[in-house]
Each structure stands twice: as structure tokens, then as C-alpha cells.
mmCIF file of C-alpha atoms in Angstrom:
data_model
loop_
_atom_site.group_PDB
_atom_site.id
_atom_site.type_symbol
_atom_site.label_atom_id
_atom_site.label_comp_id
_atom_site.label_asym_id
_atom_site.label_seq_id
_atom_site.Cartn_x
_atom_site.Cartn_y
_atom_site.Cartn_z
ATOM 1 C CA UNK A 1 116.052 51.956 120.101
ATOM 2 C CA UNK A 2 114.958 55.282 121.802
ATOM 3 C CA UNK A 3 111.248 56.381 120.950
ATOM 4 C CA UNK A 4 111.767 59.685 119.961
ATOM 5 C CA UNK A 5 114.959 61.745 121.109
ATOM 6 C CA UNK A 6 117.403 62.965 118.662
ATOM 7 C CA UNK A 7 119.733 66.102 117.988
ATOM 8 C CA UNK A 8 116.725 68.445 118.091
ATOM 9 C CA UNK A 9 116.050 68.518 121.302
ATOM 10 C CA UNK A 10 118.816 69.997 122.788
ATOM 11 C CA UNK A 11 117.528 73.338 120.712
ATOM 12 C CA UNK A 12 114.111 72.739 122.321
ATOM 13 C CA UNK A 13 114.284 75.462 125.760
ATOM 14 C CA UNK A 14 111.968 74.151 128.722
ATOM 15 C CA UNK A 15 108.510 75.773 128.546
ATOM 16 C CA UNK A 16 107.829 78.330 131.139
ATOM 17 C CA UNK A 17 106.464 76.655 133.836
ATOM 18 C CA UNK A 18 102.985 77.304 135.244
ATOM 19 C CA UNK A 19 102.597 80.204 137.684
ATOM 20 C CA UNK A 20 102.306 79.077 141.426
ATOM 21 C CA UNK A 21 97.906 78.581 141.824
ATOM 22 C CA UNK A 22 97.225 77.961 138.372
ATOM 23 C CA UNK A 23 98.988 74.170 138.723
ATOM 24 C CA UNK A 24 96.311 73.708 141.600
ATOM 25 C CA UNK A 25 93.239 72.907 140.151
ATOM 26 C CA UNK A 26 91.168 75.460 140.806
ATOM 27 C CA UNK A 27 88.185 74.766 141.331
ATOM 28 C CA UNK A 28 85.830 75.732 138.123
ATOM 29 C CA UNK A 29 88.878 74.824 135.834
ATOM 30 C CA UNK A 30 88.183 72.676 133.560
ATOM 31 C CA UNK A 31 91.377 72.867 131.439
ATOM 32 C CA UNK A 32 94.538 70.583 132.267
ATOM 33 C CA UNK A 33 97.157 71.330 129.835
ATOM 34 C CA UNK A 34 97.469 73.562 126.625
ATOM 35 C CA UNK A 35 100.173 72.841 123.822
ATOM 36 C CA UNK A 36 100.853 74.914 120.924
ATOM 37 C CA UNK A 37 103.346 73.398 118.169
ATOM 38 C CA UNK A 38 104.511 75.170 115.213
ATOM 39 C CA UNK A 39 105.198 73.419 112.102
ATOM 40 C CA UNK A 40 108.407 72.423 112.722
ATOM 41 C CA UNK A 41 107.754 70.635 115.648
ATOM 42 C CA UNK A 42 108.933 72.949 118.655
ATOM 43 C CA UNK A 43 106.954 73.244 121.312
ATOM 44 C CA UNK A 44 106.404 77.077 121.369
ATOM 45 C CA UNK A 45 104.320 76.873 125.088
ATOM 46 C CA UNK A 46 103.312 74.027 127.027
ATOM 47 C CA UNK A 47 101.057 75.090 129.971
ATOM 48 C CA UNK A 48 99.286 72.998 132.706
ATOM 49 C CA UNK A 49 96.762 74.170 135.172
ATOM 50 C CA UNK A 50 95.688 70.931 136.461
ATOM 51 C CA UNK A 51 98.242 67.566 135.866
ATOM 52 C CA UNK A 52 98.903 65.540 138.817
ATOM 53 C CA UNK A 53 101.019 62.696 137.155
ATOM 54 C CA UNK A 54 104.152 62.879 134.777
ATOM 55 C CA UNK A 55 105.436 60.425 133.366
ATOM 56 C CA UNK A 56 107.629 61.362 131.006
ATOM 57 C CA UNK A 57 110.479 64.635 131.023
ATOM 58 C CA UNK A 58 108.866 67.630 129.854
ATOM 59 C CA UNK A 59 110.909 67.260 126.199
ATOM 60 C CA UNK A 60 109.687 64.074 125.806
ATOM 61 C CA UNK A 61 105.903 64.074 126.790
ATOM 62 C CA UNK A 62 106.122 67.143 124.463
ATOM 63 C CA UNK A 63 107.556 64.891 121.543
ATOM 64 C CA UNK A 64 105.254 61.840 121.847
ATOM 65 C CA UNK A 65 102.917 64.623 121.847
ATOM 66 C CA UNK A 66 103.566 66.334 118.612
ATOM 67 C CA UNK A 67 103.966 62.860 117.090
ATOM 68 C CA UNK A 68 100.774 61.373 117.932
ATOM 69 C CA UNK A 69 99.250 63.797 116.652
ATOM 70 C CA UNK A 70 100.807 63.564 113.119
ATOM 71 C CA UNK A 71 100.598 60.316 112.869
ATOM 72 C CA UNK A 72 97.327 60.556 114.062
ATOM 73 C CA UNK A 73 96.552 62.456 110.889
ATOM 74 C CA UNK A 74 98.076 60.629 108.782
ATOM 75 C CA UNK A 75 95.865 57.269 109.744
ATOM 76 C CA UNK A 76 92.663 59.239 109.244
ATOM 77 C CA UNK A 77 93.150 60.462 105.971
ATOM 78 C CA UNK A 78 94.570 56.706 105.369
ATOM 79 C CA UNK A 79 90.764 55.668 106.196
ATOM 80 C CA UNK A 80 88.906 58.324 104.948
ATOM 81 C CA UNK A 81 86.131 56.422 103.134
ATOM 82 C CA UNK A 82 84.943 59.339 101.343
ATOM 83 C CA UNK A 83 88.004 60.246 99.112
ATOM 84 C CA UNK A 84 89.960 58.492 96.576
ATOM 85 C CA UNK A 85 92.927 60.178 96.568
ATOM 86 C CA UNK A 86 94.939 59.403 99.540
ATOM 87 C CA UNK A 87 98.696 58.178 98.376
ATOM 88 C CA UNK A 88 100.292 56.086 101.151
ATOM 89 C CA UNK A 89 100.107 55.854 104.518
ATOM 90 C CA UNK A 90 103.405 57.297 106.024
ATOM 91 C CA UNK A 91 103.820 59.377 102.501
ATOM 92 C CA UNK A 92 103.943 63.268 103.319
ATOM 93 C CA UNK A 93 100.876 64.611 102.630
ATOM 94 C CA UNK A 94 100.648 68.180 101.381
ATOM 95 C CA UNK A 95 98.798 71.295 102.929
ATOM 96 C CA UNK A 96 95.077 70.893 102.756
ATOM 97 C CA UNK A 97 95.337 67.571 100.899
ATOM 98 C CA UNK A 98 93.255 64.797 103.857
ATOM 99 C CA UNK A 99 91.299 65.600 106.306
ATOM 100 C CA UNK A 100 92.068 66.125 109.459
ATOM 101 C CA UNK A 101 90.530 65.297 112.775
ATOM 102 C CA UNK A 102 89.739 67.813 115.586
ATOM 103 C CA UNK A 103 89.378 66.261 118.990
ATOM 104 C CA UNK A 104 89.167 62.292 120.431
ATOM 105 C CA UNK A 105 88.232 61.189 124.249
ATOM 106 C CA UNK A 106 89.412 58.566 126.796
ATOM 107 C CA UNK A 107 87.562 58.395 129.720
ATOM 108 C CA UNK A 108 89.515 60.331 131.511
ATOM 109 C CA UNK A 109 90.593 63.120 129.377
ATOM 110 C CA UNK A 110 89.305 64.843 126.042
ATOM 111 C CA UNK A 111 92.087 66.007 123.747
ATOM 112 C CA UNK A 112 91.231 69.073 121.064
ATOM 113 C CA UNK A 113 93.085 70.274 118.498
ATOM 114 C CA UNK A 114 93.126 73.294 116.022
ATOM 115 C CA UNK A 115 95.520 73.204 113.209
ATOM 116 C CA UNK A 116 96.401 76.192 111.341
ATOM 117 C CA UNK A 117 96.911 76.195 107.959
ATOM 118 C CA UNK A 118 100.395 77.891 108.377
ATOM 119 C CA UNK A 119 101.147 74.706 110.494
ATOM 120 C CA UNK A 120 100.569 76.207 113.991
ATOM 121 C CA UNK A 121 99.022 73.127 116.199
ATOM 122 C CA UNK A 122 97.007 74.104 119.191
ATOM 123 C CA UNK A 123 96.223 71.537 121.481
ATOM 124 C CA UNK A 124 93.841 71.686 124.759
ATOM 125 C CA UNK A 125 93.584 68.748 127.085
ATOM 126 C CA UNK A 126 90.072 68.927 129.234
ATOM 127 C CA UNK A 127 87.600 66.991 131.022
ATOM 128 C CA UNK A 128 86.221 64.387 128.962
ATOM 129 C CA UNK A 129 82.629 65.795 129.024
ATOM 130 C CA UNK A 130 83.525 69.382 127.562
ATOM 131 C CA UNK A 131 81.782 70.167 124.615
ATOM 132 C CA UNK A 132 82.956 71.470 120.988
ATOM 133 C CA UNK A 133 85.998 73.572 121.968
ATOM 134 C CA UNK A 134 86.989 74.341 118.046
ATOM 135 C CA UNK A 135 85.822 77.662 118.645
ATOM 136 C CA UNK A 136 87.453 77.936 121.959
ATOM 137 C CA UNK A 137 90.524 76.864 120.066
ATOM 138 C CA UNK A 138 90.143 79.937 117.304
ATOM 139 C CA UNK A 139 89.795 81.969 120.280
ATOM 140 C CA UNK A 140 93.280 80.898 121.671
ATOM 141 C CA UNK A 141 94.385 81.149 118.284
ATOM 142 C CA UNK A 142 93.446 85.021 118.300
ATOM 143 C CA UNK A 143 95.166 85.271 121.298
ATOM 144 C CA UNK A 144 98.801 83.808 120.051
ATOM 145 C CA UNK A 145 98.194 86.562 117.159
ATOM 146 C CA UNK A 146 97.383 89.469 119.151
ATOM 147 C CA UNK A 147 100.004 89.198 122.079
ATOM 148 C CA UNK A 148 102.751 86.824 120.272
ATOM 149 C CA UNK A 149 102.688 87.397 116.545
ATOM 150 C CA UNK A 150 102.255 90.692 116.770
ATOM 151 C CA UNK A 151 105.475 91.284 119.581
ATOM 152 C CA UNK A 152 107.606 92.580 117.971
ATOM 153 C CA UNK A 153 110.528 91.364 120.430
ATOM 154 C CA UNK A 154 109.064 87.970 119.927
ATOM 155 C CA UNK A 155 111.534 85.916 117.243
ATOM 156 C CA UNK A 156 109.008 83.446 115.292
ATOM 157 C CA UNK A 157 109.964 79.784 116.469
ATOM 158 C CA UNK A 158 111.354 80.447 119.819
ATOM 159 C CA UNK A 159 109.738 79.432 123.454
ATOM 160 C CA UNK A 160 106.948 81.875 124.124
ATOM 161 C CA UNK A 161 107.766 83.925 127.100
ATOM 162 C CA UNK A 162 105.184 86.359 126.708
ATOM 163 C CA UNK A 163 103.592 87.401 130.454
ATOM 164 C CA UNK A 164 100.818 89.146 128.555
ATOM 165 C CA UNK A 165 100.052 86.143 126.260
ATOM 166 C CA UNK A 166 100.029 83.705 129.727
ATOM 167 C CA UNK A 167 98.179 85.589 131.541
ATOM 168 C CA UNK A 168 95.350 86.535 128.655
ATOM 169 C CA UNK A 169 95.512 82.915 128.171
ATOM 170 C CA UNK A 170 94.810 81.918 131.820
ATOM 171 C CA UNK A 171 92.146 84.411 132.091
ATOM 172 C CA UNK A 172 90.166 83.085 129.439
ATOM 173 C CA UNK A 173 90.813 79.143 129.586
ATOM 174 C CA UNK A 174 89.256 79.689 133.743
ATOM 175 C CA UNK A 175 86.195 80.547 131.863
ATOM 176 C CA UNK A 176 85.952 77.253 129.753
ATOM 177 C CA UNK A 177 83.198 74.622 130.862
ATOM 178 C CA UNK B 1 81.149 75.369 113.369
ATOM 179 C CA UNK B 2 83.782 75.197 110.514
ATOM 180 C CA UNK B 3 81.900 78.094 108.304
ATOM 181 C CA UNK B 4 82.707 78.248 105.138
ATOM 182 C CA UNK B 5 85.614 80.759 103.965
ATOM 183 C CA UNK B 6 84.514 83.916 103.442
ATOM 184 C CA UNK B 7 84.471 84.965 99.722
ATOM 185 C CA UNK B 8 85.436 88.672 100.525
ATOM 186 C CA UNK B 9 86.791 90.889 102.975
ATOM 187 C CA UNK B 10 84.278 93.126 104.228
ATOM 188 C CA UNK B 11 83.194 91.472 107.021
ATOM 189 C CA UNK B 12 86.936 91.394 108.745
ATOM 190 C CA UNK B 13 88.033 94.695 106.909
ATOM 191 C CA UNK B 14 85.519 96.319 109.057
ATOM 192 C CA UNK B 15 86.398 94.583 112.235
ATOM 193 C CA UNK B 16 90.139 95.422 112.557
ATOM 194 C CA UNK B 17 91.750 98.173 113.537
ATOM 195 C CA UNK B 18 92.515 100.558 111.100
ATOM 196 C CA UNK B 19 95.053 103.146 110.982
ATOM 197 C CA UNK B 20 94.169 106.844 108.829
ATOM 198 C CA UNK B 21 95.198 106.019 105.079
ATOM 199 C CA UNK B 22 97.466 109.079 104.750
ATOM 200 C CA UNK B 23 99.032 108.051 107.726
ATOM 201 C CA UNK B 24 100.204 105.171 106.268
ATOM 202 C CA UNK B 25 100.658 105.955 103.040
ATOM 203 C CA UNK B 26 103.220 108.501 104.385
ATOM 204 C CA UNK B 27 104.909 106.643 106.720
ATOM 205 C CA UNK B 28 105.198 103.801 103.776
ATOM 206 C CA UNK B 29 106.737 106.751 101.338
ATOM 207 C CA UNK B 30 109.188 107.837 104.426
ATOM 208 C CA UNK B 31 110.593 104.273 104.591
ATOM 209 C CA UNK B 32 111.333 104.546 101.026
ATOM 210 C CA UNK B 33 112.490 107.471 100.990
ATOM 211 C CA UNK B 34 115.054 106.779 104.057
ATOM 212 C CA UNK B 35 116.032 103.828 102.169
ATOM 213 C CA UNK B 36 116.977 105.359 98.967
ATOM 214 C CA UNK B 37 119.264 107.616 101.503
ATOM 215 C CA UNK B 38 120.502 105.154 103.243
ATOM 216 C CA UNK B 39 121.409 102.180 100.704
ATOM 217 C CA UNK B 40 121.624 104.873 97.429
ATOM 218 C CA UNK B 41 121.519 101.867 95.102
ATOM 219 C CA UNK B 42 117.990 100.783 93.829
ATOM 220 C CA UNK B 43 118.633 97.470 93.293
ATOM 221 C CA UNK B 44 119.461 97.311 96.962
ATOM 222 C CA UNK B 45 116.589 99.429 98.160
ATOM 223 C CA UNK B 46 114.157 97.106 95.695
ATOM 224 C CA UNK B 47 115.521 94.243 97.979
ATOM 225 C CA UNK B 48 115.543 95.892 101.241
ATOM 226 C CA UNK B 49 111.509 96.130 100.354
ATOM 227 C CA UNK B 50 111.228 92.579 99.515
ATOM 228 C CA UNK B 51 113.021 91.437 103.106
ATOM 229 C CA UNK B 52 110.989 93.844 104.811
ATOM 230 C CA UNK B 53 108.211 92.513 103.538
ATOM 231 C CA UNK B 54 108.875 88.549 103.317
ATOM 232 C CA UNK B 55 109.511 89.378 107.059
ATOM 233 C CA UNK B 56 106.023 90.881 107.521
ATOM 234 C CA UNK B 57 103.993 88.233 105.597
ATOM 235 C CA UNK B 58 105.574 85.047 107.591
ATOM 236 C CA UNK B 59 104.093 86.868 110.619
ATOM 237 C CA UNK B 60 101.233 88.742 108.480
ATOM 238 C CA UNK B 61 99.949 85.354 107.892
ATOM 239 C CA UNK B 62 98.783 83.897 111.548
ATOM 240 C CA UNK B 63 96.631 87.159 111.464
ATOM 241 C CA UNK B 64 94.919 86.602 108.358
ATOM 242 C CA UNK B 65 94.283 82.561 109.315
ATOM 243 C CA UNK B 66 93.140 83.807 112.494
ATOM 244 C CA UNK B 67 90.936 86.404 111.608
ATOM 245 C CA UNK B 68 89.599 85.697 108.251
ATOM 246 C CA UNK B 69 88.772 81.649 109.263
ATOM 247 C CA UNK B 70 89.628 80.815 105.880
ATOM 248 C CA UNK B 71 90.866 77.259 106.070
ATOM 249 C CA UNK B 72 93.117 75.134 103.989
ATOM 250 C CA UNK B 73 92.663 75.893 100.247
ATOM 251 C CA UNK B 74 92.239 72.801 98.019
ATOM 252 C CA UNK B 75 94.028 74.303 94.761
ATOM 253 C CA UNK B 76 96.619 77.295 94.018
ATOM 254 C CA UNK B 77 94.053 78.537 91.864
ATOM 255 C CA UNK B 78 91.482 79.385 95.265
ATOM 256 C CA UNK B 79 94.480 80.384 97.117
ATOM 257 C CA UNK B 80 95.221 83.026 94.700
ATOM 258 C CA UNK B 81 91.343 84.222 94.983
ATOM 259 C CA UNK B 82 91.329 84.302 98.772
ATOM 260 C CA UNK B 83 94.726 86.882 98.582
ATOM 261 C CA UNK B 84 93.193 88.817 96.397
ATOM 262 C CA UNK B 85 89.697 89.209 97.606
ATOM 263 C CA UNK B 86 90.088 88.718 100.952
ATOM 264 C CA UNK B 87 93.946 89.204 102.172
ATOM 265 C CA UNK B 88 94.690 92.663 99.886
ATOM 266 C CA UNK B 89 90.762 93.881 101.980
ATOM 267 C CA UNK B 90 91.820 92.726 105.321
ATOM 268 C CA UNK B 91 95.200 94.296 105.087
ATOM 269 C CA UNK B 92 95.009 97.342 102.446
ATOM 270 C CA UNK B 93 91.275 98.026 102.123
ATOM 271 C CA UNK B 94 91.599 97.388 98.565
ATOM 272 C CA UNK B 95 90.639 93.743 95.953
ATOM 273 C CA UNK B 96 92.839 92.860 93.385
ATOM 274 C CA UNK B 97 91.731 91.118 90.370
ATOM 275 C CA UNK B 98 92.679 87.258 89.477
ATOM 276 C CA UNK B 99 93.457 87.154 85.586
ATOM 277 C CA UNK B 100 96.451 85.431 83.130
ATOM 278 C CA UNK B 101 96.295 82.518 84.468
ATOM 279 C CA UNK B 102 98.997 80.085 82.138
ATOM 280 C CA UNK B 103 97.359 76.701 81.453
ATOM 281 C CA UNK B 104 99.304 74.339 84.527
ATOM 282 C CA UNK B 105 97.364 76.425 86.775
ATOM 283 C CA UNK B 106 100.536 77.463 88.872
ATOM 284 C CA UNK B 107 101.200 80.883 87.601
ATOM 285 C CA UNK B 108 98.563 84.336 87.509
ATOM 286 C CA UNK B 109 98.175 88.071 88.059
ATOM 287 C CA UNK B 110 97.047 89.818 90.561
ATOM 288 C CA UNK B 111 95.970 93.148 89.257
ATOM 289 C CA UNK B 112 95.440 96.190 91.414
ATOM 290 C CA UNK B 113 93.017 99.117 90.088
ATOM 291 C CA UNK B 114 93.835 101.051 93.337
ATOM 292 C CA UNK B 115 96.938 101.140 95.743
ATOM 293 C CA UNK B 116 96.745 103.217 98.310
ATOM 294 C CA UNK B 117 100.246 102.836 99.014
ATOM 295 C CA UNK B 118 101.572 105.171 95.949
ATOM 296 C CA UNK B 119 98.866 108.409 96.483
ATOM 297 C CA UNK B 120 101.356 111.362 96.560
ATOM 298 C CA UNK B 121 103.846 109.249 94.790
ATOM 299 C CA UNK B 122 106.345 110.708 91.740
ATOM 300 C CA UNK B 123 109.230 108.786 90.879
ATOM 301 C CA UNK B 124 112.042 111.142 89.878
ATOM 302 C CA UNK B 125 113.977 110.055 87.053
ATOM 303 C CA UNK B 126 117.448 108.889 89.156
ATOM 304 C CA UNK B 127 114.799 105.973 90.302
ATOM 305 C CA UNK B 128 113.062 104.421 87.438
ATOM 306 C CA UNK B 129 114.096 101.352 88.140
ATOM 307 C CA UNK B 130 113.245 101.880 91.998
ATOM 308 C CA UNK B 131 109.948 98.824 92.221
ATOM 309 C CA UNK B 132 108.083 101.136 94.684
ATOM 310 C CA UNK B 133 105.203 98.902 96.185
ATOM 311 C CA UNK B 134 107.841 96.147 96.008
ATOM 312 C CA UNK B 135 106.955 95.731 99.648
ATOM 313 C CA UNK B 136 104.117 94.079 98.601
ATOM 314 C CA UNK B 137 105.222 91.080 96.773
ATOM 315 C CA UNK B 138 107.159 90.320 99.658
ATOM 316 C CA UNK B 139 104.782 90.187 101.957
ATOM 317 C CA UNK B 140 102.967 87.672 99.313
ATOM 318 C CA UNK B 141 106.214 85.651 99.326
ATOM 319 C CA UNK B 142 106.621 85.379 103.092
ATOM 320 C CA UNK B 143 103.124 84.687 103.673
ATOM 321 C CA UNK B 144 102.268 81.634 101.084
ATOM 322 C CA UNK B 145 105.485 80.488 102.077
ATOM 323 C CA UNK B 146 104.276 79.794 106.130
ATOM 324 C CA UNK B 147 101.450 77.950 104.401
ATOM 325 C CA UNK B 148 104.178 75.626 102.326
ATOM 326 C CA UNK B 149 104.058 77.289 99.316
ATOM 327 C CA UNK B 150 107.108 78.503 97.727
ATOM 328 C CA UNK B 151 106.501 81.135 95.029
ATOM 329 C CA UNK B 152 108.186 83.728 93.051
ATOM 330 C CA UNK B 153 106.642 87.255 92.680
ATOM 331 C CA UNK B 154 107.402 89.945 90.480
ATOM 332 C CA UNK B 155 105.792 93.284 89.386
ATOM 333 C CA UNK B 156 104.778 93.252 85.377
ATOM 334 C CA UNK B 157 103.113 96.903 85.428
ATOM 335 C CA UNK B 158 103.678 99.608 87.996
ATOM 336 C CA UNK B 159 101.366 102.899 87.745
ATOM 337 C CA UNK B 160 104.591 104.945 88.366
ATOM 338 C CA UNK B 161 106.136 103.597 85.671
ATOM 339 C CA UNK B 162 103.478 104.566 83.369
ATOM 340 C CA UNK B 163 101.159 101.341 82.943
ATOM 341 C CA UNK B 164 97.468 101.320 82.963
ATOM 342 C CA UNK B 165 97.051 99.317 86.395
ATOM 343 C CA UNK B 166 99.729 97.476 89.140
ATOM 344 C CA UNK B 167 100.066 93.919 88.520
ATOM 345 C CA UNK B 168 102.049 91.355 90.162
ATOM 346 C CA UNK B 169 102.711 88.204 88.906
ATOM 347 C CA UNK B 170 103.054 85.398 91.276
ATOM 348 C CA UNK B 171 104.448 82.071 89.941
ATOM 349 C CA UNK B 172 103.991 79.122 92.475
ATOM 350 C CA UNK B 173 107.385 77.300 92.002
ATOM 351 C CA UNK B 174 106.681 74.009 94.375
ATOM 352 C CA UNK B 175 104.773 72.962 97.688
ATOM 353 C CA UNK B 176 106.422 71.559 100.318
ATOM 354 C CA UNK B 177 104.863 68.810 101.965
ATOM 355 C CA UNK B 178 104.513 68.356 105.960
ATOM 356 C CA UNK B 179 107.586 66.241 106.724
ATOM 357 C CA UNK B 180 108.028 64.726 110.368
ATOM 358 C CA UNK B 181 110.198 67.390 111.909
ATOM 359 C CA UNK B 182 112.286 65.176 114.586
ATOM 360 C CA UNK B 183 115.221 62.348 113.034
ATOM 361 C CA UNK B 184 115.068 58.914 114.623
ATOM 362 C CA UNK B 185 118.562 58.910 116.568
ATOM 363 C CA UNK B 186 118.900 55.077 117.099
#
């Protein structure tokens, strides 16, 4: 049986890839890769600025991705110790109802995550010694409103291709420590 | 971090950009007005204003999330509070009052004192049954519904039709919950 894979992903356009010197490393940057879901699962932008191995297609990585990351919040509301009300693990849990958890590190990597209330996941992958980066998140956040919401030539749940958005974006995530 | 949600407004109302009132006002009462022209039924132009604004709200809503840090709200009932004090200030410059609520908690009125989108406004008699600010409860619509909640709003007293106040009554109908989006293909 295949992990993940299924009739969605043919609707699922490749991500604009990275510019040529952002995929570098630059010195200074901190960031590797920045996700942003929406709530039906499509990956609206994947950028990297620093990822020397891939393992997986580019569809793929961005599927286990999303996954993990529900499933992820679906175990720690499961073992939340400080509610009652939790229903079953796997169940579909409402809008607001469990918590929800905001970053986790390896040794290698530190994965954060902001999660909109209107379903919008935005997920930055950085060096595992980088501090609180919620309100780095909100930042990003701002900037998907300003220079993709608010496009009008932008159709909601389609690939970003916004040059303003990446480059705003890439501008601000070089100043992250 | 994570501050708590802001009980009002004010604070974001007088950080975003604002356009001159008459401006919009106008501009609102041109649409309206082209409408009527262009679709001559009311019905049609009532439902023109809905889309249009159901097509605002699903995009409407990022902006408020991401400017007003309100997070998830626990109950309908708080969600209702939060549109009214702090999505009608962020967006119109005006609060709307919370009242009738029915006893399951799902259904209430939002009651406007001031709406800056009817100043200059007369509805001739060939439109009486023209919902003028009908805009508005589409935007409502389309923006609870990005936040998986599917309601119904309708208007229960309109100025221009000679009530006391504007009041919109917005029924929740059901919440979706977050479903894995991709099938298992075996």
C-alpha cells in the first residue's frame, strides 16, 4: 500500500521553485524551508533557501508534510492532561476544540508552525537553536494577507505565484536568527 | 506571546488603512445603483450583493485573523461577540450589538445603531424589496464559513425600510469539522 498518493495530487501544480542564490545558504540564513497549507490540504507555496538532501518528490515530501502535522494534532489533544473532553483519537475534531502545538526540535532541525483559524497552516523549518518564531510566523502570516489575499488576480486555493509575496518573504525570513 | 483576543476594535481600527467614508459610501451606493441597471430585478440584485459579498468575506477573513490576533473561539456565542465588536470596527468603523439570542445558543442578532454604508440613501418605491446593505450578510456568510462554520444570515429590520435600527440575524446551521483532505488510494 502507497503512503499517501491518491487522485488529488495530480490537481496539486509544482511550487515555484526557489530563485537561483536563495537555495545557497547564504550565509546569515537561518531559514531552510517555508510551507504554507490551506485547509484543504494544497500546498499553496513551498520555498527552500537552504535543503541539501531530498528524499522524497516534491508532491510527496509536501504530503507527508501536511499529514504529520495533522496527525500530529490530533495525538496532542489525545494526551492533553488538562481537558476532559477529547472524543477519539482519529475522530475529526472541530475548529478550536484541542489544543494545538506550535513548534518541536530534532537535533538537526526545529520545525514551527502557525495555524490559522480559517485553516491556513504556516510552517518554517530552521536551525534547531532558533528561538520562539510564533511571532515571526504572524509576521509571515501578514505577509500572505497583504500581497496574496489581497491580489486580486490571485484565485483562493491555487499555487502562489506571487513575485511580490516571494520576494517580501525572502527579504524578511534573511533577517530571522 | 499568544495575547489574549482583543475585546474591541480600536486598537486595529486605528492601525489600518482607511479610505474617506463618503468615498465609500458612494462608491458602495454606485454598485447598487449599476446593479439595479444592469440586472433590473431585485431579487437578483439582492443576490448579486450576497455573492459579492460571500466572495469578499472568504478572503475578508485571513485579514481579520491576521490583524486582529484573535484566535480560535471556544463557542458560537464568543464568535458572534468578536464580529460584532471587533470585525464590524476593523472593517466599517462601526460595533454592532449582540442580543436575541434563542435558547440552543446557535442563533442571534446583530444590531447596528449606525451604518455608514446607507448615509445619502432613499429607497424609491420600485425597490422596497431591494435588501440594500445586503452586502453585508454576505460577507458574514463567506467569512464564518473559511473558519468552518456554515450559517444562514438574513436582515430582520432595515433603516430604509422604516425600522428603528439594522439587524441581521445570523443562524449558525452546522460546523464542519477538519477532515483529512487526501483519500488513501491503495
Amino acid at each position: 500500500m502507497q503512503f499517501f498518493g491518491g487522485s488529488a495530487a495530480a490537481e496539486i501544480a509544482p511550487s515555484p521553485a526557489a530563485p537561483p542564490g536563495t537555495a545557497t545558504g547564504l550565509a546569515g540564513n537561518n531559514a531552510n524551508m517555508l510551507y504554507i497549507f490551506n485547509r484543504s490540504g494544497v500546498c499553496l507555496l513551498y520555498r527552500e533557501w537552504h535543503r541539501p538532501l531530498h528524499t522524497l518528490d516534491a508532491q510527496q515530501d509536501q504530503k507527508l508534510m501536511f499529514g504529520l502535522l495533522f496527525s500530529l494534532r490530533s495525538f496532542t489533544t489525545k494526551i492533553d492532561p488538562t481537558s476532559v473532553d477529547k472524543g477519539n483519537l482519529g475522530v475529526p475534531l472541530l475548529p478550536g476544540q484541542g489544543c494545538s502545538f506550535y513548534s518541536f526540535h530534532t537535533n538537526t532541525y526545529k520545525l514551527s508552525l502557525l495555524e490559522s483559524p480559517s485553516g491556513v497552516k504556516v510552517i518554517l523549518i530552521t536551525h534547531p537553536k532558533t528561538g520562539d518564531m510564533r511571532e515571526p510566523l504572524r509576521y509571515i502570516y501578514n505577509i500572505y494577507v497583504e500581497y496574496v489575499v489581497k491580489n486580486p488576480l490571485y484565485v483562493n486555493g491555487t499555487p502562489i505565484k506571487c513575485e511580490l509575496f516571494n520576494t517580501n518573504l525572502d527579504q524578511y525570513v534573511k533577517t530571522l536568527i | 506571546m499568544a495575547p489574549l483576543a482583543p475585546r474591541t476594535g480600536d486598537a486595529v481600527f486605528a492601525n489600518v488603512e482607511r479610505v474617506n467614508a463618503e468615498l465609500f459610501t458612494l462608491t458602495y451606493g454606485a454598485i447598487v445603483r449599476q446593479l439595479l441597471t444592469d440586472l433590473e430585478e431585485v431579487e437578483e440584485v439582492n443576490k448579486q450583493l450576497d455573492q459579492m459579498g460571500y466572495n469578499i468575506g472568504v478572503r475578508l477573513i485571513d485579514e481579520f485573523l491576521a490583524k486582529s490576533g484573535v484566535s480560535s473561539c471556544v463557542d458560537f456565542r464568543e464568535t458572534a461577540d468578536v464580529i460584532a465588536k471587533v470585525g464590524f470596527k476593523m472593517f466599517l468603523g462601526v460595533t454592532a450589538s449582540v442580543t436575541n439570542w434563542d435558547a440552543e445558543g446557535t442563533s442571534c442578532s446583530l444590531v447596528l445603531d449606525d451604518n455608514p454604508l446607507v448615509d445619502f440613501v432613499e429607497l424609491p418605491d420600485t425597490c422596497q424589496g431591494l435588501y440594500y446593505c445586503n452586502i453585508l450578510s454576505g460577507v458574514i456568510r463567506g467569512a464564518l464559513e473559511m473558519v468552518s462554520m456554515k450559517t444562514e444570515v438574513t436582515w430582520i429590520r432595515d433603516m430604509l425600510h422604516g425600522d428603528d435600527a439594522y439587524e441581521l440575524r445570523v443562524k449558525l446551521l452546522k460546523q464542519v469539522p477538519e477532515e483529512y483532505p487526501y483519500k488513501d488510494d491503495e
